[in-house]
mmCIF file of C-alpha atoms and ligand atoms in Angstrom:
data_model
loop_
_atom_site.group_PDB
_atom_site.id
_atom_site.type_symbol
_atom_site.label_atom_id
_atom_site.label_comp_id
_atom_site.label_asym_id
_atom_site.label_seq_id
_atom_site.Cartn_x
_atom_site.Cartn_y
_atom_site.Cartn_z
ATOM 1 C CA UNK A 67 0.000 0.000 0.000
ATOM 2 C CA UNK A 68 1.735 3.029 -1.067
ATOM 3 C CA UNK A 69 0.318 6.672 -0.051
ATOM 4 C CA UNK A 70 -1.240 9.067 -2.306
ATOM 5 C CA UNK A 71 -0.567 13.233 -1.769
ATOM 6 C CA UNK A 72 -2.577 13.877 1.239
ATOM 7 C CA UNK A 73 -3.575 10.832 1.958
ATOM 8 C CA UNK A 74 -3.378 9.469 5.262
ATOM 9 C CA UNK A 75 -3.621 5.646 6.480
ATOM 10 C CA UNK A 76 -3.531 3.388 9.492
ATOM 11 C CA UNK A 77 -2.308 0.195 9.100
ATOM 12 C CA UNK A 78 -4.609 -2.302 11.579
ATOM 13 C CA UNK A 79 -4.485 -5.770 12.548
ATOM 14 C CA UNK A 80 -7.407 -6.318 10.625
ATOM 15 C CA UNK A 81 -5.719 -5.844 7.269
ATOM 16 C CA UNK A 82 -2.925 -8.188 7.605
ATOM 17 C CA UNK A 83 -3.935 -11.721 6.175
ATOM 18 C CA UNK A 84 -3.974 -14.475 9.034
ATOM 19 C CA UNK A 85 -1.435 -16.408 7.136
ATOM 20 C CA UNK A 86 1.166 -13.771 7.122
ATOM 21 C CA UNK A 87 3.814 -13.904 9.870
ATOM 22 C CA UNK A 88 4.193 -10.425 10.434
ATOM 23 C CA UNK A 89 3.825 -8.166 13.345
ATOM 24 C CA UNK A 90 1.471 -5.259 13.512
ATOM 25 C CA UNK A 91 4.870 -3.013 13.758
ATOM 26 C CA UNK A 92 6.511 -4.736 11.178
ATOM 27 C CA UNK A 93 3.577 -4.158 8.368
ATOM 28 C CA UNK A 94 3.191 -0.580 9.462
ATOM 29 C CA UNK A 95 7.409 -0.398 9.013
ATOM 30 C CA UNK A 96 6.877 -1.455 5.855
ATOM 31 C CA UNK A 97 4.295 1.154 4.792
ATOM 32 C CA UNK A 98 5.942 4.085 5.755
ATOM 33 C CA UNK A 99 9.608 2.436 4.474
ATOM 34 C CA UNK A 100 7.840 2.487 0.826
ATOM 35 C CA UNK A 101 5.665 5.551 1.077
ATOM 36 C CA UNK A 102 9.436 7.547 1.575
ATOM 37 C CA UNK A 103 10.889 5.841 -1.034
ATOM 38 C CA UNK A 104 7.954 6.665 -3.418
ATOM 39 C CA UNK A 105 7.890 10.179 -2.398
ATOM 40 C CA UNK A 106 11.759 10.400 -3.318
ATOM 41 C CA UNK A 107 11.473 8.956 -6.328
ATOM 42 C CA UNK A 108 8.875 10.837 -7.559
ATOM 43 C CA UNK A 109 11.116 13.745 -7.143
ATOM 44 C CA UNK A 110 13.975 12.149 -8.840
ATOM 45 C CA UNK A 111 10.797 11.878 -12.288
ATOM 46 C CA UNK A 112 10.115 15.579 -11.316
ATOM 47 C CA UNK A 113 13.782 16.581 -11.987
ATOM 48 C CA UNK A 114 14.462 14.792 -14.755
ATOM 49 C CA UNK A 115 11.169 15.588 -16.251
ATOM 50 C CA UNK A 116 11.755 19.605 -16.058
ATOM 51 C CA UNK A 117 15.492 19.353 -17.024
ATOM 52 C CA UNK A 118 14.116 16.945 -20.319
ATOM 53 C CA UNK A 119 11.071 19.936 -20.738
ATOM 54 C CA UNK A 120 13.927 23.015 -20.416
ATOM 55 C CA UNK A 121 16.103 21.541 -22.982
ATOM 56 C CA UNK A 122 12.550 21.058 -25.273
ATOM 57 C CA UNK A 123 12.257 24.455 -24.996
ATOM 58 C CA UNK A 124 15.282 25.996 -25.454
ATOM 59 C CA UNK A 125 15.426 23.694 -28.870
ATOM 60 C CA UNK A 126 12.466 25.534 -29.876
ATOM 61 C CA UNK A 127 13.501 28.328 -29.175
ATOM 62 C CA UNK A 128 16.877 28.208 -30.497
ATOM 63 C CA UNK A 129 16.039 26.253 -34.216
ATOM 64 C CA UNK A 130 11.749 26.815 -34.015
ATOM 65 C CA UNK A 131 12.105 22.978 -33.558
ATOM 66 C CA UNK A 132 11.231 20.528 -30.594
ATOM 67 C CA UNK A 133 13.130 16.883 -30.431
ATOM 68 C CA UNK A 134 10.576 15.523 -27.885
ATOM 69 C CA UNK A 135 7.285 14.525 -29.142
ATOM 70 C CA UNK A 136 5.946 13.730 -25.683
ATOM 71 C CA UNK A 137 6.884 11.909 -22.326
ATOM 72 C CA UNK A 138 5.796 9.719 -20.091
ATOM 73 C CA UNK A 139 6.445 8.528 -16.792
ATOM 74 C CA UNK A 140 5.673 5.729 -13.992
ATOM 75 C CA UNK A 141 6.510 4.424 -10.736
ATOM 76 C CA UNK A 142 7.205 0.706 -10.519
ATOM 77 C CA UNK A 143 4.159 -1.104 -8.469
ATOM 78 C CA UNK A 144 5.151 -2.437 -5.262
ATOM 79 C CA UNK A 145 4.111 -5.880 -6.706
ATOM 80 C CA UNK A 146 6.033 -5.573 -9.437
ATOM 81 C CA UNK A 147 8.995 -4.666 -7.823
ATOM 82 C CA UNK A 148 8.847 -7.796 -5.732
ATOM 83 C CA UNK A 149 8.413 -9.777 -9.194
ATOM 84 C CA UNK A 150 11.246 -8.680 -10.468
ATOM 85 C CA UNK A 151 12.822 -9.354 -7.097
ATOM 86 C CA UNK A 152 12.056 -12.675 -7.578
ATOM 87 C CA UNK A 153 12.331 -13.233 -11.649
ATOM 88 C CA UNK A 154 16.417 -12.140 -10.702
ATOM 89 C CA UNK A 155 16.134 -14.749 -7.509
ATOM 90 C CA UNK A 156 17.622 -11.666 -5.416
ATOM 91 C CA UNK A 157 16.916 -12.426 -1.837
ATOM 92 C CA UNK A 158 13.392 -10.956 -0.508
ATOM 93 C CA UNK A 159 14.970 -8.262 1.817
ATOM 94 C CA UNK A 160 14.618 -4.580 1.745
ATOM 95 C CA UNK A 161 19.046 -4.446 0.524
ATOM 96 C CA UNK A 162 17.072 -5.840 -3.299
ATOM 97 C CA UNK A 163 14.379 -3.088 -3.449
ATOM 98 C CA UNK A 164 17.150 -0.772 -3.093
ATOM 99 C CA UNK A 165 18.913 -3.107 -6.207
ATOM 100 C CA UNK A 166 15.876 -2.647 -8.565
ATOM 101 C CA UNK A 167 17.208 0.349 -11.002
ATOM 102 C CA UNK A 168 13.710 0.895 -12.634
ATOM 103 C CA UNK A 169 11.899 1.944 -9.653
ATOM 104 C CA UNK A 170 11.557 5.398 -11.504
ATOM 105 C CA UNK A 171 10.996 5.407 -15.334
ATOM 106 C CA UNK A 172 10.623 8.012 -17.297
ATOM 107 C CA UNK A 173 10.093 7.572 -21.511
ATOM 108 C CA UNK A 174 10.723 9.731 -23.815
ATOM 109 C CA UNK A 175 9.280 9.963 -27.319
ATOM 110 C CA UNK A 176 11.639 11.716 -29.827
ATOM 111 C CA UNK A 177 10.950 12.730 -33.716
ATOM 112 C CA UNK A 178 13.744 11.643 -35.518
ATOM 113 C CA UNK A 179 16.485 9.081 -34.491
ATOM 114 C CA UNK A 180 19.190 12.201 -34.223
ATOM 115 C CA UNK A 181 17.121 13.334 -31.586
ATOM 116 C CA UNK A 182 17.556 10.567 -29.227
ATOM 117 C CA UNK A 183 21.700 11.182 -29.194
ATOM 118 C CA UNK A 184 20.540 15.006 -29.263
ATOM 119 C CA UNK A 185 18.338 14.701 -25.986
ATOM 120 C CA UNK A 186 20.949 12.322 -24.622
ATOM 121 C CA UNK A 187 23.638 14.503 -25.119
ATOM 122 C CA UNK A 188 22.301 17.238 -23.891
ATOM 123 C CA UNK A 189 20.997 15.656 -20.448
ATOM 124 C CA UNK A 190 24.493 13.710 -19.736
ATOM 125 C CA UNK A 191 26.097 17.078 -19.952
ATOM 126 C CA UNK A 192 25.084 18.002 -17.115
ATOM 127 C CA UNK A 193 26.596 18.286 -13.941
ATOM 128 C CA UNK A 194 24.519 16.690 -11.637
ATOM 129 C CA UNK A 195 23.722 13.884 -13.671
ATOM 130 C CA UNK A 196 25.739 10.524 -13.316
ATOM 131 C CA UNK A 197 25.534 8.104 -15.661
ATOM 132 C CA UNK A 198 25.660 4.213 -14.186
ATOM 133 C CA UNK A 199 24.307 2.430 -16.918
ATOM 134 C CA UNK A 200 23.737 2.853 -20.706
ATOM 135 C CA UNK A 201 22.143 0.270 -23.170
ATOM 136 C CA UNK A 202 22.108 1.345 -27.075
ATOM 137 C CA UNK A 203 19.523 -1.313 -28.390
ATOM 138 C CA UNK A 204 19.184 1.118 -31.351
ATOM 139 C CA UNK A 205 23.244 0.042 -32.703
ATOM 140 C CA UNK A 206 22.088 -3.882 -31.590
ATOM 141 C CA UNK A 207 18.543 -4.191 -31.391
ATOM 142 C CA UNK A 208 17.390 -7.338 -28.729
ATOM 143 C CA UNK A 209 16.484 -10.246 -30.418
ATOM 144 C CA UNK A 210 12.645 -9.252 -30.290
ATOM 145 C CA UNK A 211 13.268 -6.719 -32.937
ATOM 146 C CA UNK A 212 12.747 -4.180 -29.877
ATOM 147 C CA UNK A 213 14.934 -0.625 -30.099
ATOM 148 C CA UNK A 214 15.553 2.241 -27.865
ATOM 149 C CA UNK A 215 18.008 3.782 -26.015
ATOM 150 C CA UNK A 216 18.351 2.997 -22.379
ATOM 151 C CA UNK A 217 20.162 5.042 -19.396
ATOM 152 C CA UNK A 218 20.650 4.654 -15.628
ATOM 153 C CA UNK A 219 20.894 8.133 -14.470
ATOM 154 C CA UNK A 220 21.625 9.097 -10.669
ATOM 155 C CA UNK A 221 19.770 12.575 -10.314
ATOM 156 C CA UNK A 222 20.030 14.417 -6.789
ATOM 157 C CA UNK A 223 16.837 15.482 -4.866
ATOM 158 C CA UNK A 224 17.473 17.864 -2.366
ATOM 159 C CA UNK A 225 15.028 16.949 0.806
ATOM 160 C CA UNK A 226 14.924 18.617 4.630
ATOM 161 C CA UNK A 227 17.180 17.033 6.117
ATOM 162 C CA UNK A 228 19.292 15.816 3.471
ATOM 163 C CA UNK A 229 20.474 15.090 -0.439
ATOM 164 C CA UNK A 230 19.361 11.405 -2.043
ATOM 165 C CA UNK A 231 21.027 10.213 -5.357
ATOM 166 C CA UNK A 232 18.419 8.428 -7.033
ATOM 167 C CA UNK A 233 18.702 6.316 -9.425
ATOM 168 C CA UNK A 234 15.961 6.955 -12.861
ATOM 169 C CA UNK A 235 15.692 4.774 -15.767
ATOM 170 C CA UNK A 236 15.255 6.447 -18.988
ATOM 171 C CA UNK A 237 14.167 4.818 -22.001
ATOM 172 C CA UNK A 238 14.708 7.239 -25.251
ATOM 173 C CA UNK A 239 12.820 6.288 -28.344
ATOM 174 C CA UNK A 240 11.436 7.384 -31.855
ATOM 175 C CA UNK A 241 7.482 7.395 -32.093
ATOM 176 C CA UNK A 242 8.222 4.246 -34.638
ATOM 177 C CA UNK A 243 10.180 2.829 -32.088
ATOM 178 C CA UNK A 244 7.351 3.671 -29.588
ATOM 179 C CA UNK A 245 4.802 2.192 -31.619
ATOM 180 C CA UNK A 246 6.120 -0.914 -32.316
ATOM 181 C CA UNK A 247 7.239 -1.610 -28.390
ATOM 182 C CA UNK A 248 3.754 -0.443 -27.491
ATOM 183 C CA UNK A 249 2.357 -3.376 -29.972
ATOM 184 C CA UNK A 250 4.312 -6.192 -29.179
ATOM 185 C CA UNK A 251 4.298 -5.693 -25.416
ATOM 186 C CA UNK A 252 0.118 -5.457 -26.088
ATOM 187 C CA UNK A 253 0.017 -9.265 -27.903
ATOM 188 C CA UNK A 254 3.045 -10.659 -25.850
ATOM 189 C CA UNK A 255 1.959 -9.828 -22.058
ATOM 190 C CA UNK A 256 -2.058 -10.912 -23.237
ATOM 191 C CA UNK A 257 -0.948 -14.176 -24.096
ATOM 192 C CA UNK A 258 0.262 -16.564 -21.636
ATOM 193 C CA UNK A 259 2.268 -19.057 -23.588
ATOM 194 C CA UNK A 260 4.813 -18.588 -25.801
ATOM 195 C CA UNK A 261 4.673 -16.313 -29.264
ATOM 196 C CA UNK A 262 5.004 -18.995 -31.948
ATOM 197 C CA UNK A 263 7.998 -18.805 -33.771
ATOM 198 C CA UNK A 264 6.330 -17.230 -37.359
ATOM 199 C CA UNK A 265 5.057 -14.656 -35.557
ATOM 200 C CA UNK A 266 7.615 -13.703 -33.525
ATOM 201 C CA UNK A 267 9.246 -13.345 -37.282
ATOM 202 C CA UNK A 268 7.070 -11.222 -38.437
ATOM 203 C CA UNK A 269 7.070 -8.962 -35.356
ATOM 204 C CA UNK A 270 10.736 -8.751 -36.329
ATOM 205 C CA UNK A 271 10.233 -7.819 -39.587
ATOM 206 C CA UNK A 272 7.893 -5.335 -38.588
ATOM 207 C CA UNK A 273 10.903 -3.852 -36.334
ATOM 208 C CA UNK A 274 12.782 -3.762 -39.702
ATOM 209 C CA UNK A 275 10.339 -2.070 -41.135
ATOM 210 C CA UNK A 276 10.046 0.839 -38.677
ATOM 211 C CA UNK A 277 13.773 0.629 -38.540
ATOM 212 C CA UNK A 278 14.027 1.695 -41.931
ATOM 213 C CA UNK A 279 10.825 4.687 -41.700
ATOM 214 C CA UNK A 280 13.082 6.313 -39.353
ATOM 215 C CA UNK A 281 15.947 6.419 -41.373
ATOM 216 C CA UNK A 282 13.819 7.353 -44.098
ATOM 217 C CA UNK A 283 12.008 10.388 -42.393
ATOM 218 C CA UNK A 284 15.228 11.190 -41.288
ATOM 219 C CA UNK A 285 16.297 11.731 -44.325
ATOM 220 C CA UNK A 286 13.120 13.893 -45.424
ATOM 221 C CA UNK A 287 13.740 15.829 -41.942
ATOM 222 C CA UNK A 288 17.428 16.885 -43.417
ATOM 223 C CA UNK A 289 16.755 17.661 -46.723
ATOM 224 C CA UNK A 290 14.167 20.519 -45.662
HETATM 225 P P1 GTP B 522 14.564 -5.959 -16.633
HETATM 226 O O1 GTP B 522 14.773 -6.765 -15.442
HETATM 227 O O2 GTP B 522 13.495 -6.529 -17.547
HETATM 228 O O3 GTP B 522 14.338 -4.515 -16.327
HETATM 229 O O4 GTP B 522 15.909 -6.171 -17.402
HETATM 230 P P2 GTP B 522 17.070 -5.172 -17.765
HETATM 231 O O5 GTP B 522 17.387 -4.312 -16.620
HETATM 232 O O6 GTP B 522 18.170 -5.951 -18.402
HETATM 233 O O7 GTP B 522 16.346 -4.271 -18.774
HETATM 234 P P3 GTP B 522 16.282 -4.159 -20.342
HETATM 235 O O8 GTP B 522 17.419 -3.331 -20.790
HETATM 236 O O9 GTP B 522 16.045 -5.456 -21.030
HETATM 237 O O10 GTP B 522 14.964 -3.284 -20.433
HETATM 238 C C1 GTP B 522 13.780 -3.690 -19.830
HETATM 239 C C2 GTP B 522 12.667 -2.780 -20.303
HETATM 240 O O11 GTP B 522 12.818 -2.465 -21.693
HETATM 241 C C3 GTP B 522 11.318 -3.459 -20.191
HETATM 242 O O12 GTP B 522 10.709 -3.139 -18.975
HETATM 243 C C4 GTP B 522 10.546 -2.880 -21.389
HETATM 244 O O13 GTP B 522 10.016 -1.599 -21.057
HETATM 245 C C5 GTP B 522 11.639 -2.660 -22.417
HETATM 246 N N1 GTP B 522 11.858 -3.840 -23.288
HETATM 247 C C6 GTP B 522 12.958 -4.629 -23.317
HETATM 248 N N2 GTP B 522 12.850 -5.596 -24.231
HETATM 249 C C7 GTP B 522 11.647 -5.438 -24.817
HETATM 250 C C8 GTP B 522 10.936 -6.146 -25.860
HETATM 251 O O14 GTP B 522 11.397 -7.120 -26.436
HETATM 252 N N3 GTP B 522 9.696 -5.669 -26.188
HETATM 253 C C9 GTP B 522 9.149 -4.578 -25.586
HETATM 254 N N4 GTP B 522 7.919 -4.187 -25.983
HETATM 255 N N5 GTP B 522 9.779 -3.900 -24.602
HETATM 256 C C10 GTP B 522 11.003 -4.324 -24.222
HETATM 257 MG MG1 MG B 523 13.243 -2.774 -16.450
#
């Protein structure tokens, strides 16, 4: 249970399932141990969001152009985290929530494939920013087909009593790239068993497809 804005909430003996082991202290522990960590990283999104939204603007400004289409953003789920928790086979202690580097995502839809290394660029230049981990599945696409650029930033937030470095995931995309993720994450997570192998074929070729559009419309974007 994680806490809206204003929200407030009493954890009671009532809510805790009769076959859980835990103590009454222990579940309320844990609410207020993930209610913080929500709040901070939803000011890690809110940083990277405005510095992502100032460099939009100064683009447009500076060329009458803007490289970011749109953006979105999400926290991970508390059930998800613990998924994931498990899918690595990390032990279930509070050390692996800490471990998960996606807690915070933010997305960012670009124009043209330029404007991902543009927005990149721009972002890692600054000086509070600290890059720990960068994945170009645009150079080697995964074997799904899938593409985008992925960072691991560390972005300060400056609190009361004191300064947390947290970490954001950042996935940077073309609205091609965007489209077909958005797709093939809709008919692969619907489906419980496996994609058979044709398909999964032609989802690649699709991939190809938009692969070449954006070098295409990049193209088009230059020559005007
Ligand atoms: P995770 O534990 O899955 O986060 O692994 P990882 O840290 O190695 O992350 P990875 O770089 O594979 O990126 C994971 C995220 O990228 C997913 O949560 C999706 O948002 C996106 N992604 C990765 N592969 C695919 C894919 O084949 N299809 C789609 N639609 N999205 C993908
Ligand atoms: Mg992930």
């Amino acid at each position: 249970m994680i806490l809206e804005k204003n929200e407030t909430f009493t954890v009671t003996e009532a809510m805790i399932p009769p076959q859980m082991s835990v103590t009454i202290d222990d579940a309320r522990e844990a609410v207020r141990i993930f209610a913080d960590l929500r709040m901070r990283y939803q000011g890690a999104i809110k940083e990277i969001s405005t510095k992502l939204e100032v460099l939009d603007n100064e683009f447009s400004v500076k060329h009458d152009y803007n490289p970011i289409h749109h953006m979105t953003s999400r926290i991970k789920s508390v059930d998800s985290i613990f998924e994931k928790i498990k899918r690595k086979g990390w032990p279930m202690e509070m050390e692996s929530v800490y471990k998960v580097m996606d807690f915070a995502g933010v997305r960012v839809i670009c124009n043209y494939l330029e404007d991902i290394y543009r927005v990149e660029d721009s972002l890692l230049r600054q000086d509070d920013i600290k890059l720990l981990k960068r994945k170009d599945y645009i150079k080697n696409p995964k074997e799904s087909g899938y593409r985008s650029l992925h960072l691991v930033i560390e972005v300060p937030i400056f609190l009361s009593d004191r300064t947390y470095h947290m970490p954001v995931e950042i996935q940077i995309r073309t609205v091609a790239m965007d489209t077909w993720a958005s797709l093939e994450h809709e008919l692969k997570y619907k489906r419980m068993e496996e994609m058979p192998e044709h398909v999964a074929q032609e989802l690649k070729d699709c991939a190809k497809m938009m692969a070449e559009l954006d070098d295409t419309m990049q193209s088009i974007h230059k020559m005007l």
